[in-house]
Short mmCIF file of C-alpha atoms in Angstrom, two decimals:
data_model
loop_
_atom_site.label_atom_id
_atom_site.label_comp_id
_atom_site.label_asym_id
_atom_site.label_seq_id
_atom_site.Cartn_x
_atom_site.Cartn_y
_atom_site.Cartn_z
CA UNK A 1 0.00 0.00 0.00
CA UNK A 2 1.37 3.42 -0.78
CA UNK A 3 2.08 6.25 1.30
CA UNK A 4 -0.93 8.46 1.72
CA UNK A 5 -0.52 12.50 1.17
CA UNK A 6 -2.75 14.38 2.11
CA UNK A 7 -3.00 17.52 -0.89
CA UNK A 8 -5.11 20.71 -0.56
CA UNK A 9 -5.66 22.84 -3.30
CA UNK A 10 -8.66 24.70 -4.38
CA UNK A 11 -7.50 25.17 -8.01
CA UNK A 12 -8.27 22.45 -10.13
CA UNK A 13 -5.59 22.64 -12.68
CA UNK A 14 -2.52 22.85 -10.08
CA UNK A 15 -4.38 20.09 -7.98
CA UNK A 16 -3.99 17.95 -10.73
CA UNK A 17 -0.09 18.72 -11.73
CA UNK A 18 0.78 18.36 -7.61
CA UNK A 19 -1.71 14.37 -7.51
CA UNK A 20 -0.01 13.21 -10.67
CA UNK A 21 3.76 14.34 -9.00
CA UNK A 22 3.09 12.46 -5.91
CA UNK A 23 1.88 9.60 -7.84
CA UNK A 24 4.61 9.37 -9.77
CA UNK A 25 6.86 9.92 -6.67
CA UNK A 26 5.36 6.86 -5.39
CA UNK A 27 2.35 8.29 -3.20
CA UNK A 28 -0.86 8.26 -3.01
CA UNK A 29 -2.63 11.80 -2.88
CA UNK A 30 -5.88 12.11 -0.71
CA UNK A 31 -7.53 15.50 -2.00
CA UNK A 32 -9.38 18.18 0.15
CA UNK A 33 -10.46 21.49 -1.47
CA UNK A 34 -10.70 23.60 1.71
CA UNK A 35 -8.87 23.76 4.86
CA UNK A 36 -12.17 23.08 6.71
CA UNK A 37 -12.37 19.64 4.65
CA UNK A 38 -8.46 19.23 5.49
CA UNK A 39 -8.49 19.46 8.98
CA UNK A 40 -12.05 17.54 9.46
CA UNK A 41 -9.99 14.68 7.70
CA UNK A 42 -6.82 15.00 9.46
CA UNK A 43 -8.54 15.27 13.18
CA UNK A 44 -10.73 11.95 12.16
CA UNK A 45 -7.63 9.73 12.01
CA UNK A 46 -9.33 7.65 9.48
CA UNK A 47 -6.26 7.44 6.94
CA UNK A 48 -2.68 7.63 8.49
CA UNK A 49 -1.72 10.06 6.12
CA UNK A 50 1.97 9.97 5.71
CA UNK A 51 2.58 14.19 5.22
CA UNK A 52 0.98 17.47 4.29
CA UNK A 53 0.84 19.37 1.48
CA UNK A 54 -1.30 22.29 1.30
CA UNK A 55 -1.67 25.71 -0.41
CA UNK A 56 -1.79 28.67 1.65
CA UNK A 57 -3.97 30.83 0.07
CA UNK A 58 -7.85 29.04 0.47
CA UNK A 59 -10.89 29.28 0.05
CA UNK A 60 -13.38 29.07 2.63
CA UNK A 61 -12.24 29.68 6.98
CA UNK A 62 -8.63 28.37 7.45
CA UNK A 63 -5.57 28.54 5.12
CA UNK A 64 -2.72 26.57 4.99
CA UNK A 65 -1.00 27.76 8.43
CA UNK A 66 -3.86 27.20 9.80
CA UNK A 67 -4.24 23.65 8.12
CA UNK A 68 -0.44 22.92 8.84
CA UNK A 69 -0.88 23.67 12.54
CA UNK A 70 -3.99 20.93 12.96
CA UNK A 71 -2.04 18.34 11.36
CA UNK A 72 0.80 19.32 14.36
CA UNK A 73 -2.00 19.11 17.02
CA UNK A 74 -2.64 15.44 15.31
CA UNK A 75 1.17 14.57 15.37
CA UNK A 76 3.85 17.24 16.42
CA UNK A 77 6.35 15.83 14.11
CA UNK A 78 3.45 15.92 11.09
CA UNK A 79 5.51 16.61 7.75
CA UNK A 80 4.50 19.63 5.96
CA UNK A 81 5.10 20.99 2.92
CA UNK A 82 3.47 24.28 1.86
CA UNK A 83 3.00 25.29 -1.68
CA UNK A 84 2.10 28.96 -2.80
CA UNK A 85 2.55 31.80 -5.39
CA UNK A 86 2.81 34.51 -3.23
CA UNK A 87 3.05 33.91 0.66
CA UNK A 88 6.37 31.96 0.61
CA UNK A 89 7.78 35.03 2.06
CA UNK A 90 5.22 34.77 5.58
CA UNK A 91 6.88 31.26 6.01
CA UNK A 92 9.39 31.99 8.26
CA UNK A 93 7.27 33.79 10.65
CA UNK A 94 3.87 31.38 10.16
CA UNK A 95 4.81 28.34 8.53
CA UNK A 96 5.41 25.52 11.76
CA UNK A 97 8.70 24.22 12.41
CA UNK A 98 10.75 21.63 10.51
CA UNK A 99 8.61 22.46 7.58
CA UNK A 100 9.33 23.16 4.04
CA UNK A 101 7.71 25.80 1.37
CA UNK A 102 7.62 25.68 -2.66
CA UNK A 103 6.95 29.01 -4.58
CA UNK A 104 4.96 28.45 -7.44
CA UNK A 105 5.39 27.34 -10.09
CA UNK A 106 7.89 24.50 -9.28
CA UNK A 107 8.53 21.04 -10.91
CA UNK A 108 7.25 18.16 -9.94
CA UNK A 109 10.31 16.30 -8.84
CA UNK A 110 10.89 19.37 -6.46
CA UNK A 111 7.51 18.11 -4.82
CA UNK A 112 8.52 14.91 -4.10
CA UNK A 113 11.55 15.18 -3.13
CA UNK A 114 10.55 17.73 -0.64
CA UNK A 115 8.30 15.34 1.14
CA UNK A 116 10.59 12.40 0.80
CA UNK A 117 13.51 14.39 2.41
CA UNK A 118 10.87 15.65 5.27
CA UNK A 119 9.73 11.85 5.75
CA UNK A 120 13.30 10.93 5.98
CA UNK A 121 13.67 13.59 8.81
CA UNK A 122 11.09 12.18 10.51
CA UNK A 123 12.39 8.39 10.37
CA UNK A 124 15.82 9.56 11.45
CA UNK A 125 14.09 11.33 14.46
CA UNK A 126 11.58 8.57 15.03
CA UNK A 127 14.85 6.36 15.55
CA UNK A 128 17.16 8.60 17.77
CA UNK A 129 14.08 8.52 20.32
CA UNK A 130 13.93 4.92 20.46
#
């Protein structure tokens, strides 16, 4: 069974071009269009969902920060990668820690490798603990 992602985008076109990277990175994408839909899914714990990857700018209540900082009330080690056109430069001071951000528009193999090195991070950290 594949890694689970958990993607949310609100624009059709770039949700499509970020699902086929992870595919093709070896993941499975699970797709919410809002951060309400996002964090309803991550606080249900019905899919172990591997990492994040979320917009920042969305439609509807919460953005990405906002989305980001659920998935770290799930699991405080939660990999996150953000993915924007124009609030990369808020990231320092809002994006959580140990996270990573892509301006837009980036190529796919950036994606992936993003989350692999953040999932990586997290296994090496998992294992100095133990």
């Amino acid at each position: 069974m594949l890694p689970t992602v958990l993607l949310v985008e609100d624009d059709d076109a770039i949700q499509g071009i970020v699902e086929d990277a992870l595919t093709e990175g070896g993941f499975k994408a699970a797709i919410a269009r809002s951060g309400e839909e996002a964090v309803t899914l991550l606080k249900s714990r019905l899919v172990a969902y591997c990492a994040l990857v979320t917009d920042i700018n969305l439609l509807g209540r919460f953005n990405g920060w906002e989305v980001a900082r659920a998935a770290r009330e799930v699991d405080p080690n939660f990999p996150v990668v953000y993915i924007s056109g124009a609030a990369a430069h808020e990231w320092p001071a809002r994006g959580v820690p140990n996270s990573t951000i892509l301006q837009k528009p980036f190529a796919p193999a950036q994606l992936t490798t993003a989350v692999s090195q953040l999932l990586n991070e997290r296994s090496a950290a998992d294992l100095g603990k133990a």
